[in-house]
Coordinates of C-alpha atoms and ligand atoms in Angstrom, one line a residue:
X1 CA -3.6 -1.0 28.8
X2 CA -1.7 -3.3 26.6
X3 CA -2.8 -4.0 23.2
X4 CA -4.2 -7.2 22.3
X5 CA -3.8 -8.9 26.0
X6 CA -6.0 -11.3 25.5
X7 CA -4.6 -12.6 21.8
X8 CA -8.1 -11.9 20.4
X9 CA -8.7 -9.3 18.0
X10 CA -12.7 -7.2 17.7
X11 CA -14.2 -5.7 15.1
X12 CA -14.7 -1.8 15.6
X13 CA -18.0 -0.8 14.4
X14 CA -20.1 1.9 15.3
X15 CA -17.4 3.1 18.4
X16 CA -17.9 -0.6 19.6
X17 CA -15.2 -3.3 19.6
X18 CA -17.5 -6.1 19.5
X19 CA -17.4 -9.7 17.9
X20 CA -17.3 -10.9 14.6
X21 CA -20.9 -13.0 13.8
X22 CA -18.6 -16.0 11.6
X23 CA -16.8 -16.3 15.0
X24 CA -13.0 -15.8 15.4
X25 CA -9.8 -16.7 12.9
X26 CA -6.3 -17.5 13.6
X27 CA -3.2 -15.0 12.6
X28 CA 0.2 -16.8 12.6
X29 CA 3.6 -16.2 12.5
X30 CA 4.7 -16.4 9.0
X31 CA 8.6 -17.0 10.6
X32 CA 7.5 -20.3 13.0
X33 CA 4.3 -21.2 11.9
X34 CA 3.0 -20.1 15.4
X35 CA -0.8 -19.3 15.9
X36 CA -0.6 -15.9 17.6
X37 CA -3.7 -15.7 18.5
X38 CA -7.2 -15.1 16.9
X39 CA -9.3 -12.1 15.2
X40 CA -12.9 -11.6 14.8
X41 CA -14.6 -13.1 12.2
X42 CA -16.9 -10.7 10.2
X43 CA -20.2 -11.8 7.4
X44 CA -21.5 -10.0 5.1
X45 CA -24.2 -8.9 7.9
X46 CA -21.3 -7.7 10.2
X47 CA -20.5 -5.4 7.4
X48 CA -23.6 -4.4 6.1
X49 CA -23.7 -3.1 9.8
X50 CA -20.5 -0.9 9.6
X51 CA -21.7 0.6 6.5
X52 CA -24.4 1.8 7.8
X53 CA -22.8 3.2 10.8
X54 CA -20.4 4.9 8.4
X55 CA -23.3 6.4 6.8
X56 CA -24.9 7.7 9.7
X57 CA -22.1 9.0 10.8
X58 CA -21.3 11.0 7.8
X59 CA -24.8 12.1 6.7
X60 CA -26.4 12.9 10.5
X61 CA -23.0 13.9 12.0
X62 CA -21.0 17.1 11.5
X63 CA -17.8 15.0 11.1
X64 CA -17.2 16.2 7.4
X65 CA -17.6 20.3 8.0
X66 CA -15.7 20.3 11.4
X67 CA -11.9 20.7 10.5
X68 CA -10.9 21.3 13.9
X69 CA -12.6 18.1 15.3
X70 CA -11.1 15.5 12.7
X71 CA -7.2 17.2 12.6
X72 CA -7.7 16.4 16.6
X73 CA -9.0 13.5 16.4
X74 CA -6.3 12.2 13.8
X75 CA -3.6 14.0 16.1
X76 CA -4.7 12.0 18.9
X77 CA -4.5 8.6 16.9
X78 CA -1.1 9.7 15.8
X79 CA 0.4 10.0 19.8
X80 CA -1.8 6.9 20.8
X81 CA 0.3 4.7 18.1
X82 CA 3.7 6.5 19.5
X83 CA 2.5 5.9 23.1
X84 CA 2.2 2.1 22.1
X85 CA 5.1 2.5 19.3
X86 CA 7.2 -0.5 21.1
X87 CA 4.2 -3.0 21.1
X88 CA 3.1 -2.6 17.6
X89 CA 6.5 -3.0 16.4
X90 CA 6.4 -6.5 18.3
X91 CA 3.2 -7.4 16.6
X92 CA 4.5 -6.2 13.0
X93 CA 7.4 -8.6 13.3
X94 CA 5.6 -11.3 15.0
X95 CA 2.3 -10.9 12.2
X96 CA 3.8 -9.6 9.3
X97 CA 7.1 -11.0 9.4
X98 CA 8.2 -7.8 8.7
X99 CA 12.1 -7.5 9.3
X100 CA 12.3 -5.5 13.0
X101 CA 15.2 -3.0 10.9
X102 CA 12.0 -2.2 8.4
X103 CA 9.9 -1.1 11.3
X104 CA 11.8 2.4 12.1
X105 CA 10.4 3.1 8.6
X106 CA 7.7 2.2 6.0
X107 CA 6.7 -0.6 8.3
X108 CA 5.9 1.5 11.0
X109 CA 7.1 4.7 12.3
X110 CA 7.0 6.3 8.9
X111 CA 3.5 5.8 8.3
X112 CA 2.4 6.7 12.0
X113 CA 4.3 9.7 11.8
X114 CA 2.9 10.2 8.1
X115 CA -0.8 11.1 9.6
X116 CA 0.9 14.9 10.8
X117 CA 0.8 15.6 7.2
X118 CA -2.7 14.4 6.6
X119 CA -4.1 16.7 9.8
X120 CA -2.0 19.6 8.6
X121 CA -2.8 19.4 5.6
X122 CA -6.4 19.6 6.0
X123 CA -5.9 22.3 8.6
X124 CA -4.3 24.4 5.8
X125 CA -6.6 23.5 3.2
X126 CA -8.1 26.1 1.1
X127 CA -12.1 24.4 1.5
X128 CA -13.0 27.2 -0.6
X129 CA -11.4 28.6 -3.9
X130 CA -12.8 32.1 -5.4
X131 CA -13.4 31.7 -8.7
X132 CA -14.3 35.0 -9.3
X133 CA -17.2 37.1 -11.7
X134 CA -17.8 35.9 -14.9
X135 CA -20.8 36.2 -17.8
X136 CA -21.5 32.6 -18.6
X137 CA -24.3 32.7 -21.3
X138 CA -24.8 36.5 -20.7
X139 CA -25.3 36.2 -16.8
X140 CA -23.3 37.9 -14.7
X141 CA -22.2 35.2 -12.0
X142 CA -20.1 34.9 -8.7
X143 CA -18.5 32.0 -9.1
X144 CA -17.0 30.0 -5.8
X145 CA -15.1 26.1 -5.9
X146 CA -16.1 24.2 -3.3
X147 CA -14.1 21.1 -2.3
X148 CA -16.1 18.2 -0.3
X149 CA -15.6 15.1 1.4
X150 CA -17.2 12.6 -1.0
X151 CA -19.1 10.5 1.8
X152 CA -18.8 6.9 3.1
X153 CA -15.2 5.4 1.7
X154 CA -14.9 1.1 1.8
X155 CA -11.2 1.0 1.8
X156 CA -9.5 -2.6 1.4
X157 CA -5.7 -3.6 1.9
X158 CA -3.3 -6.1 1.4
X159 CA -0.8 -7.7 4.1
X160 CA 2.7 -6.8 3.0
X161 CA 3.0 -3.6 4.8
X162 CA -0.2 -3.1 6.7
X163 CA 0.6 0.1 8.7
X164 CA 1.5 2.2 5.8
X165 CA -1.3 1.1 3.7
X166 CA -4.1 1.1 6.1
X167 CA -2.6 4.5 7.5
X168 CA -2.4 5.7 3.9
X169 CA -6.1 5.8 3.4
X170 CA -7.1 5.7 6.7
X171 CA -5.5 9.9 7.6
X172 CA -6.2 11.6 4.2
X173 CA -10.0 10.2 3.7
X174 CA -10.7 11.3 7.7
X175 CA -8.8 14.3 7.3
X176 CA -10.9 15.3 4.3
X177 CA -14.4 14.6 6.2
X178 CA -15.1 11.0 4.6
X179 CA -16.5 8.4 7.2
X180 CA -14.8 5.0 6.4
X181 CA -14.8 0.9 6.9
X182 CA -11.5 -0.4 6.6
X183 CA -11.2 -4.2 5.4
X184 CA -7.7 -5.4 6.1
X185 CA -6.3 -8.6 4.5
X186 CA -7.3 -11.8 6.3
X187 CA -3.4 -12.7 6.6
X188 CA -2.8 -9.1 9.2
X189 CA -5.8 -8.4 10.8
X190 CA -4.4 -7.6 13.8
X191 CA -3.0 -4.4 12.3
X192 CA -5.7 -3.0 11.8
X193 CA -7.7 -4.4 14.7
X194 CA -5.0 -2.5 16.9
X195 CA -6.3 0.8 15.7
X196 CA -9.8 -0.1 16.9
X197 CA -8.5 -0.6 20.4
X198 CA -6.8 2.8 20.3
X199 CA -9.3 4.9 19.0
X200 CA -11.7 3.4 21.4
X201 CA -9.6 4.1 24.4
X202 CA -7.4 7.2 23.2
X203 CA -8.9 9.6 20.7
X204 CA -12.5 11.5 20.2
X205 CA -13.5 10.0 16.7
X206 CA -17.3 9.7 16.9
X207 CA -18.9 6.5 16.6
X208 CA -19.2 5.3 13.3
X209 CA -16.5 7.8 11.8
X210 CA -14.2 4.8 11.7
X211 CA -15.3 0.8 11.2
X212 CA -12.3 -2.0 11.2
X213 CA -14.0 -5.1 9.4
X214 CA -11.5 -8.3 10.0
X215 CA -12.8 -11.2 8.2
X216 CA -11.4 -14.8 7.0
X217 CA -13.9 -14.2 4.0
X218 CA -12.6 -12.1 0.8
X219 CA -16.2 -12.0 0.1
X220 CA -16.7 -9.3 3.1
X221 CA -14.1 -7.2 1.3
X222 CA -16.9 -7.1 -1.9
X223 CA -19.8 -6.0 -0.4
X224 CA -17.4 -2.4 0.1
X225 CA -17.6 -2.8 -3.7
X226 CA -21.1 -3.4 -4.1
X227 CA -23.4 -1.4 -1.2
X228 CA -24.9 2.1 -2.7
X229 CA -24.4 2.9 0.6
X230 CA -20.8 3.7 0.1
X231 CA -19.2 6.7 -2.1
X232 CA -15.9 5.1 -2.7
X233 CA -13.7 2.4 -2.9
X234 CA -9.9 3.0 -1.7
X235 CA -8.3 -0.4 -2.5
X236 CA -5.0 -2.0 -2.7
X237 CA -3.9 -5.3 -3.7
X238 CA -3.2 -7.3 -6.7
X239 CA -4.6 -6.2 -10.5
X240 CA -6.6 -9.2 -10.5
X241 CA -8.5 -8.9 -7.6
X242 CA -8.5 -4.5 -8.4
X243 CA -10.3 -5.6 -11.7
X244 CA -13.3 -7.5 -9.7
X245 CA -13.1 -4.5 -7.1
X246 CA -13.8 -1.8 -10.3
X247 CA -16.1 -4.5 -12.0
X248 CA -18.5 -4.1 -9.1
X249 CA -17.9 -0.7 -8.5
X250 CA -18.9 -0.3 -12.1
X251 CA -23.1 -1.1 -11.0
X252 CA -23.2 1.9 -8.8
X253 CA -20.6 4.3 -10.5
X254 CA -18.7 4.3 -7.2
X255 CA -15.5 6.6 -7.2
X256 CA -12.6 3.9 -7.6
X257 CA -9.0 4.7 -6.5
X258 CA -6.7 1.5 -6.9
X259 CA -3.0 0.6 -6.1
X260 CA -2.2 -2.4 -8.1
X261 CA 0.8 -4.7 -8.9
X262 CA 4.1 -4.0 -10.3
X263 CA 7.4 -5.8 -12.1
X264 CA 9.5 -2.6 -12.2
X265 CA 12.5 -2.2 -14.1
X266 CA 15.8 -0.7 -12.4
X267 CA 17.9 0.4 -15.6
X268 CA 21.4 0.5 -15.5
X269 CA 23.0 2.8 -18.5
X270 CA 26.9 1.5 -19.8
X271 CA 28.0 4.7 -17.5
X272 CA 26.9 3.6 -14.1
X273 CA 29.1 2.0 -11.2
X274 CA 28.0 -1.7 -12.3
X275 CA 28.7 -3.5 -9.2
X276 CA 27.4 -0.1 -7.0
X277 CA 24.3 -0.3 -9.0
X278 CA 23.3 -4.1 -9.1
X279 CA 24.5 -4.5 -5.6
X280 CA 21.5 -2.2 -4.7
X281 CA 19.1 -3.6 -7.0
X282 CA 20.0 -7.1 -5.2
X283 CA 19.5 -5.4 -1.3
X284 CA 16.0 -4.0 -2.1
X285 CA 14.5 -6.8 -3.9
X286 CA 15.7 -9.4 -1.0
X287 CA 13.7 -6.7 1.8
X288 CA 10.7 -8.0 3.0
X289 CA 11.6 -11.3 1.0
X290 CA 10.7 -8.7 -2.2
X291 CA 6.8 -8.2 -0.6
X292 CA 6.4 -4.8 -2.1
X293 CA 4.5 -3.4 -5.0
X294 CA 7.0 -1.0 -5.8
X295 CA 10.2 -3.3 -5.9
X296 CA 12.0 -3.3 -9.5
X297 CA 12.5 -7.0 -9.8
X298 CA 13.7 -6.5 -13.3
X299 CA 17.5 -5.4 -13.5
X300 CA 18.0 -4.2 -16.9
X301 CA 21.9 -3.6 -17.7
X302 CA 24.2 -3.3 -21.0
X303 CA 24.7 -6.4 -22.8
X304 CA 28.5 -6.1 -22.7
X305 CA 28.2 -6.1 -19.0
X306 CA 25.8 -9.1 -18.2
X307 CA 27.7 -11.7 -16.9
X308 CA 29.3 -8.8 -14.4
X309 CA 26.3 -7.5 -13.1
X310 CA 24.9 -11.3 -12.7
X311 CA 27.7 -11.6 -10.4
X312 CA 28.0 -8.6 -8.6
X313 CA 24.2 -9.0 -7.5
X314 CA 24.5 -12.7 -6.6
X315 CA 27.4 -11.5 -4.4
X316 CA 25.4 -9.4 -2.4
X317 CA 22.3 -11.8 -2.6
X318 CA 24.2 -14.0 -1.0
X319 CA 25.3 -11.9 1.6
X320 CA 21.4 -11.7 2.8
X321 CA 20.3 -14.7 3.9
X322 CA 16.4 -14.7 4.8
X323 CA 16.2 -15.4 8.2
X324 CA 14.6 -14.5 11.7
X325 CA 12.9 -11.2 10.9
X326 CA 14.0 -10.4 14.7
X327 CA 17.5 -10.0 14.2
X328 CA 18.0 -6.6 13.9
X329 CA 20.9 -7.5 11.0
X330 CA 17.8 -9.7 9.0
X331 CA 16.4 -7.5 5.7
X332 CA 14.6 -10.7 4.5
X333 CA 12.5 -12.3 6.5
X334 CA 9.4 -15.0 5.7
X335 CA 7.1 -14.9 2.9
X336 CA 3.5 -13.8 4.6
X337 CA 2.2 -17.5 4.0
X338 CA 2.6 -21.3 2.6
X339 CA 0.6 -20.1 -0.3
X340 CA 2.9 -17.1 -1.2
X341 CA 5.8 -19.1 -0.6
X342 CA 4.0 -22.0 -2.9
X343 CA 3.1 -19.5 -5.2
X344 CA 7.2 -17.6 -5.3
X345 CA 8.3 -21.5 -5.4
X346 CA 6.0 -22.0 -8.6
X347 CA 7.7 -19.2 -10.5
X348 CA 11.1 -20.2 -9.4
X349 CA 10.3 -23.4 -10.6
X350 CA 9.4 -22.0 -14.1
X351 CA 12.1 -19.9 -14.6
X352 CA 14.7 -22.8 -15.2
X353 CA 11.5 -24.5 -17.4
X354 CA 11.7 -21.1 -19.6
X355 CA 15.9 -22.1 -19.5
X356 CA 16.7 -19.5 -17.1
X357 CA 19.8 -20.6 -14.6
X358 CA 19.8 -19.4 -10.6
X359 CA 23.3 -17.2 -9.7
X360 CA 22.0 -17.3 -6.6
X361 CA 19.3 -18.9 -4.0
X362 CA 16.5 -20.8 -5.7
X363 CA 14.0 -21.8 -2.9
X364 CA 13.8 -22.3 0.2
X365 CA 16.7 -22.2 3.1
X366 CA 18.3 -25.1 4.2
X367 CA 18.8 -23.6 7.0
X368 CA 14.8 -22.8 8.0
X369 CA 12.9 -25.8 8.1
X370 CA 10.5 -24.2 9.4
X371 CA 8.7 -20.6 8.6
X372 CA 7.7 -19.3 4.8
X373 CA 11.3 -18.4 3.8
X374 CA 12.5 -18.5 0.1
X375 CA 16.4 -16.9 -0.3
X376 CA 17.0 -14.2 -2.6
X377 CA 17.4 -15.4 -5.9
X378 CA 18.9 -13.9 -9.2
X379 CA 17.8 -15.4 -12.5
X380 CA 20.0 -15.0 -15.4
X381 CA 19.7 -16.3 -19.0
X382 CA 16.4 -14.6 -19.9
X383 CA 14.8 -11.7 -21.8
X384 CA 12.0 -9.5 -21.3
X385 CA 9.6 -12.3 -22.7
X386 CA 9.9 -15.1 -20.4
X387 CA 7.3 -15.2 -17.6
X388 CA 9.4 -14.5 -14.7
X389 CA 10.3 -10.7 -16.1
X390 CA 5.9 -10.3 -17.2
X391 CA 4.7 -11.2 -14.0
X392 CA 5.0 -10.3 -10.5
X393 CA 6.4 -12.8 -8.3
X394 CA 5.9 -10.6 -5.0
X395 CA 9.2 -12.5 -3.6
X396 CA 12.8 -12.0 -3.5
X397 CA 13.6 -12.6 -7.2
X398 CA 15.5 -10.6 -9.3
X399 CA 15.3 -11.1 -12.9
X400 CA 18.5 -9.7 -15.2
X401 CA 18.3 -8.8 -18.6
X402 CA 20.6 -7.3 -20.8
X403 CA 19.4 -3.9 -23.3
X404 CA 21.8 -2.6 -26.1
X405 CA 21.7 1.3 -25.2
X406 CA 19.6 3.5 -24.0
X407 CA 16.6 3.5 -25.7
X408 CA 16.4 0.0 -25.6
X409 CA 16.8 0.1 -22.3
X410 CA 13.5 2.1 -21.5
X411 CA 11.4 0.2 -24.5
X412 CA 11.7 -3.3 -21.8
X413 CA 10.8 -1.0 -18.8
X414 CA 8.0 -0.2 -20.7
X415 CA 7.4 -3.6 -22.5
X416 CA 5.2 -4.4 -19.4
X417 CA 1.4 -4.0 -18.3
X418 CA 2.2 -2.4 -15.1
X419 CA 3.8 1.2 -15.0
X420 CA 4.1 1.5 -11.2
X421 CA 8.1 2.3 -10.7
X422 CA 11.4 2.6 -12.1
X423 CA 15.4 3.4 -10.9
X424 CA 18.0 4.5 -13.5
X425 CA 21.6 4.5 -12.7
X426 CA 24.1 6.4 -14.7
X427 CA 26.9 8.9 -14.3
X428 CA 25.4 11.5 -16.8
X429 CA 22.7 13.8 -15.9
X430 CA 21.7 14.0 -19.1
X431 CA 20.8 10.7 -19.8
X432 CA 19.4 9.6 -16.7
X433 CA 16.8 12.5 -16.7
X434 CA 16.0 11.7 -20.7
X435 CA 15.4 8.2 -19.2
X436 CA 13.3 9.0 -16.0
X437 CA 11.3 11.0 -18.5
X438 CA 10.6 8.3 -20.8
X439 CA 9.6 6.0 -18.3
X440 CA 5.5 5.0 -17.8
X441 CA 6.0 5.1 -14.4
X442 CA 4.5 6.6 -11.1
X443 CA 7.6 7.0 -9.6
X444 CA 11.0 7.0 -10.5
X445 CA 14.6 6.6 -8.2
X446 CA 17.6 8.0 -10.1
X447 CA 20.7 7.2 -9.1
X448 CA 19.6 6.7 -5.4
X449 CA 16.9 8.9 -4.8
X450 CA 14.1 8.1 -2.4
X451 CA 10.3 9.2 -3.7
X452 CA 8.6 7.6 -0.6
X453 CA 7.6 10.9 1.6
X454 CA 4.2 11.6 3.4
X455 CA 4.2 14.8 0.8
X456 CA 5.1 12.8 -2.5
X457 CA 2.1 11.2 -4.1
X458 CA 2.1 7.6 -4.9
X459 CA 0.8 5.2 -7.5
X460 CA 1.0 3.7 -11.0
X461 CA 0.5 3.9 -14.7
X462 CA -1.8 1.4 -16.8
X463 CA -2.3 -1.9 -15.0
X464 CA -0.7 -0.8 -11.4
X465 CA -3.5 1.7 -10.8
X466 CA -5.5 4.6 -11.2
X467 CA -5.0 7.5 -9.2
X468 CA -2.3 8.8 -6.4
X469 CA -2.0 8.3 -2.7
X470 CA 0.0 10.3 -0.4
X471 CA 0.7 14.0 -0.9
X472 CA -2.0 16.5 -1.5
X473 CA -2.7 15.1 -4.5
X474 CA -3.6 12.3 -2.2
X475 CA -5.7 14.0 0.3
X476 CA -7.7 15.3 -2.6
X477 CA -8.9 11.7 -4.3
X478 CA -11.2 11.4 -1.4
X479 CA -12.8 15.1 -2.2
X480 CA -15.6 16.1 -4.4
X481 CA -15.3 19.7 -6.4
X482 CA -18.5 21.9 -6.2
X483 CA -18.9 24.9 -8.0
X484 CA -21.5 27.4 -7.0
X485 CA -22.7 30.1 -9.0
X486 CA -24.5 33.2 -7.6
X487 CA -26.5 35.5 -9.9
X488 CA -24.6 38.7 -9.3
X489 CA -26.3 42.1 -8.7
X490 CA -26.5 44.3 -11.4
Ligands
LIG1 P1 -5.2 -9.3 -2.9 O1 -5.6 -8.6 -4.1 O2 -5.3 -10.8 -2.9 O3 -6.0 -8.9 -1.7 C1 -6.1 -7.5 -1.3 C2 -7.3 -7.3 -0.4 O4 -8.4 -7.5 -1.2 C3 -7.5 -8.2 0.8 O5 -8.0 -7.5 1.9 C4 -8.5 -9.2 0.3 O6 -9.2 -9.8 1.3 C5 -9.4 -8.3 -0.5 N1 -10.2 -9.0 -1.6 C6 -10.0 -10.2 -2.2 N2 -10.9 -10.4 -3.1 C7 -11.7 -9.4 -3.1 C8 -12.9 -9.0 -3.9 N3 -13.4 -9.7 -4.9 N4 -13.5 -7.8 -3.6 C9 -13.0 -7.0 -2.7 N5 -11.9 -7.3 -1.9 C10 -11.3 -8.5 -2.1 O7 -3.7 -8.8 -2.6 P2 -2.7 -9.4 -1.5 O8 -2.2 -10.7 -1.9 O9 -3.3 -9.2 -0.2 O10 -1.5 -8.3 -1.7 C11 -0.5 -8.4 -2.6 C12 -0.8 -7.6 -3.8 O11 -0.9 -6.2 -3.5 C13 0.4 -7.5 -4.8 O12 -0.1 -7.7 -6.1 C14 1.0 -6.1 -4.7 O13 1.6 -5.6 -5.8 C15 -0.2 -5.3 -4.3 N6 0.2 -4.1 -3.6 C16 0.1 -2.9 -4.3 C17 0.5 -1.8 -3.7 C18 0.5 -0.4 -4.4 O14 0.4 0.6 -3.7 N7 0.4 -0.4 -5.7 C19 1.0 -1.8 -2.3 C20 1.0 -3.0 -1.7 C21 0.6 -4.2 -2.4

């Protein structure tokens, strides 16, 4: 059956796709302005309801100790999204304004394909560690490590790339025998309502296991935070609204993973291929019109060298014009909404207040009157202080400033409250590594070298987070450790 075919999204709760008690709320098409169609509209009852059903489910079910059921049941989610691979991709580019070139990667087939890892991985898992026979205070004990699901997880996600994130928390915390209620942002619900419709139909989750919340109401999203009845929060969004998330958290000592902001540097060291190097910095901070946490929207390069590397990454800005994310040639397509766009045009507009100059775009497309485009823009003419290099914009702006050497290259990268990535360019391995080392970073790119991978874990350093996602060190947030201790035989 086709997905959506009646334009109106359900909630998912309890194995039931039912409707949302606040009614239904519109998606749109961030590239025309278009109404799609409509999602379910979820109150705090609505998800007071899927909570419980997520505790049911994991406290009178056997979904947590049955391995083989839950690496099925994710396998089975995994070849219903490829079975419907072609009609998802339509609704990322039509709901997310996701570029359609983006979606044979981390828009899409990436992330589906990323749940293998999550069911192998907990197919593989050692459940139980030997610790071994020890004397602890004169008692001779048997000692055995125990890792367990830690219970009902609330995880809530942001719209900029819906698939990988919801995917990202939805596979390891099933695989690892948590029960879950997914809030997705208001701006993509139709994301995550898909997966409602295709676990329904298509896989043997049991009811409950799984709950898809869509609501028009952020306040929805903080009753995950607040309910005893859930274990842990698995959120990702902006620092602002991850403080009010760990801030509620806080009343009932709820485990609290978060993947925050970013304003990452990419450093470019007096050895590097100048052009090569800011040319790249300029292509991945215009994809997705620069809607991703990870992005290094700061381009750091040698003094001597500034006016060049403005130049050279205007040149290729130019060269990427935000446009219909259809085309399969587009890598910037809309902003997600007037707000972000109002909110990208703000920042633009401060940068020349702070006396910054544009090399290249500065606002919106005269050739897209309508849709929430802004071009890809390169500010020049200020430091590390100004505004525009502190803050994250979340849009396709690249802010250059110049360092004098090395070390004060990686002092800006790190003059920052977020520590979520970094790239380093440079001809000597020597340095480069000294640099990558230095960096208070999650993740770092040297010299063209990709971190994201279902097996690499992912996340940040002071403000940009706590904790990892992805890998096995990602599987294992969303586990307990249990050590039990047998009196051994004398
Ligand atoms: P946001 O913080 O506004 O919203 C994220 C989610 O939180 C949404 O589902 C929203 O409904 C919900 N929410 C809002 N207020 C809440 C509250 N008080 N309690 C609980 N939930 C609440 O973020 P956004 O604008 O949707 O996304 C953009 C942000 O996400 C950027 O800051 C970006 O850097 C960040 N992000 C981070 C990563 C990462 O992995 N580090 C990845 C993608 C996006």
């Amino acid at each position: 059956m086709a997905l959506l075919a009646d334009r109106e999204s359900k909630l998912l709760i309890d194995g039931k796709l039912v409707a949302g008690s606040a009614g239904v709320f519109p998606t749109i098409n961030p590239a025309t302005e278009d109404t799609l169609g409509v999602a379910a509209d979820a109150t705090t009852a609505d998800m007071g309801t899927a909570i419980e059903a997520a505790r049911r489910a994991f406290d009178d079910t056997d979904w947590s100790t049955n391995t083989e059921l839950r690496v099925r049941c994710i396998r089975q989610l995994r070849e219903a999204m490829r079975e419907h691979i072609e009609e998802l991709r339509e609704l990322t580019i039509a709901e997310v304004g996701a570029p359609r070139m983006l979606t044979s990667g981390g828009q899409l087939e990436g992330p589906v394909d990323d749940l293998s890892f999550c069911a192998d991985t907990a197919e593989n898992y050692s459940w139980k560690t030997d610790l071994g026979f020890a004397t602890p205070q004169g008692m001779p004990s048997n000692r055995t490590i125990a890792r367990e699901a830690v219970g009902v997880v609330g995880a809530i996600t942001p719209w900029n790339f819906p698939h990988q994130i919801n995917l990202a928390k939805i596979g390891p915390a099933l695989a690892a025998g948590n029960t879950l209620v997914l809030k997705p942002a208001p701006d993509t619900p139709w994301a995550a309502a898909v997966l409602g419709e295709l676990v329904t139909e298509h896989t043997d989750f049991p009811p409950g296991v799984l709950n898809i919340v869509t609501s028009s109401d952020h306040t929805v999203g903080a009753v995950l935070s607040q309910d005893p009845r859930v274990d842990m929060v698995s959120f990702t969004g902006s620092t602002a609204t991850g403080r009010a998330v760990m801030t509620d958290a806080a009343v009932t000592i709820k485990k609290v993973f978060l993947e925050l902001g970013g304003k990452s540097a990419f450093i470019v060291l007096d050895d590097a291929d100048l052009a090569a190097a800011c040319s790249m910095a300029a292509f991945t901070t215009s994809m997705h019109a620069g809607q991703g946490c990870a992005i290094t929207t700061r381009l750091v390069v040698p003094r001597a060298s500034y006016d060049d590397a403005v130049a050279a990454a205007a040149a290729t800005m130019a060269g990427l014009a935000a446009g219909d994310p259809n085309s399969k040639r587009t890598i910037c397509g809309p902003l997600i909404s007037a707000r972000q766009r109002d909110r990208v045009q703000g920042y633009l507009d401060l940068a020349l207040a702070e006396g910054g100059s544009f090399a290249c775009g500065g606002g919106r497309p005269a050739d897209q009157p309508k849709g929430f485009f802004i071009s890809p823009t390169v500010i020049a003419g200020l430091n590390n202080s100004a505004r525009v290099a502190r803050e994250e914009i979340f849009g396709p702006v690249l802010t250059v400033i110049a360092h004098d050497g090395d070390d004060d290259a990686v002092a800006i990268a790190n003059d920052s409250p977020y520590g979520l990535s970094g790239t380093v360019f440079g001809t000597d391995p020597a340095r480069t590594s000294a640099v990558a080392a230095k960096l208070r970073v999650g993740t770092v790119n040297v010299n063209g070298g990709v971190w994201y991978a279902a097996d690499a874990p992912f996340g940040g350093y002071k403000q940009s987070g706590n904790g990892r996602e992805m890998g096995v060190a990602g599987f294992e947030e969303y586990l307990e450790t249990k050590v039990i201790a047998t009196l051994a035989p004398q």
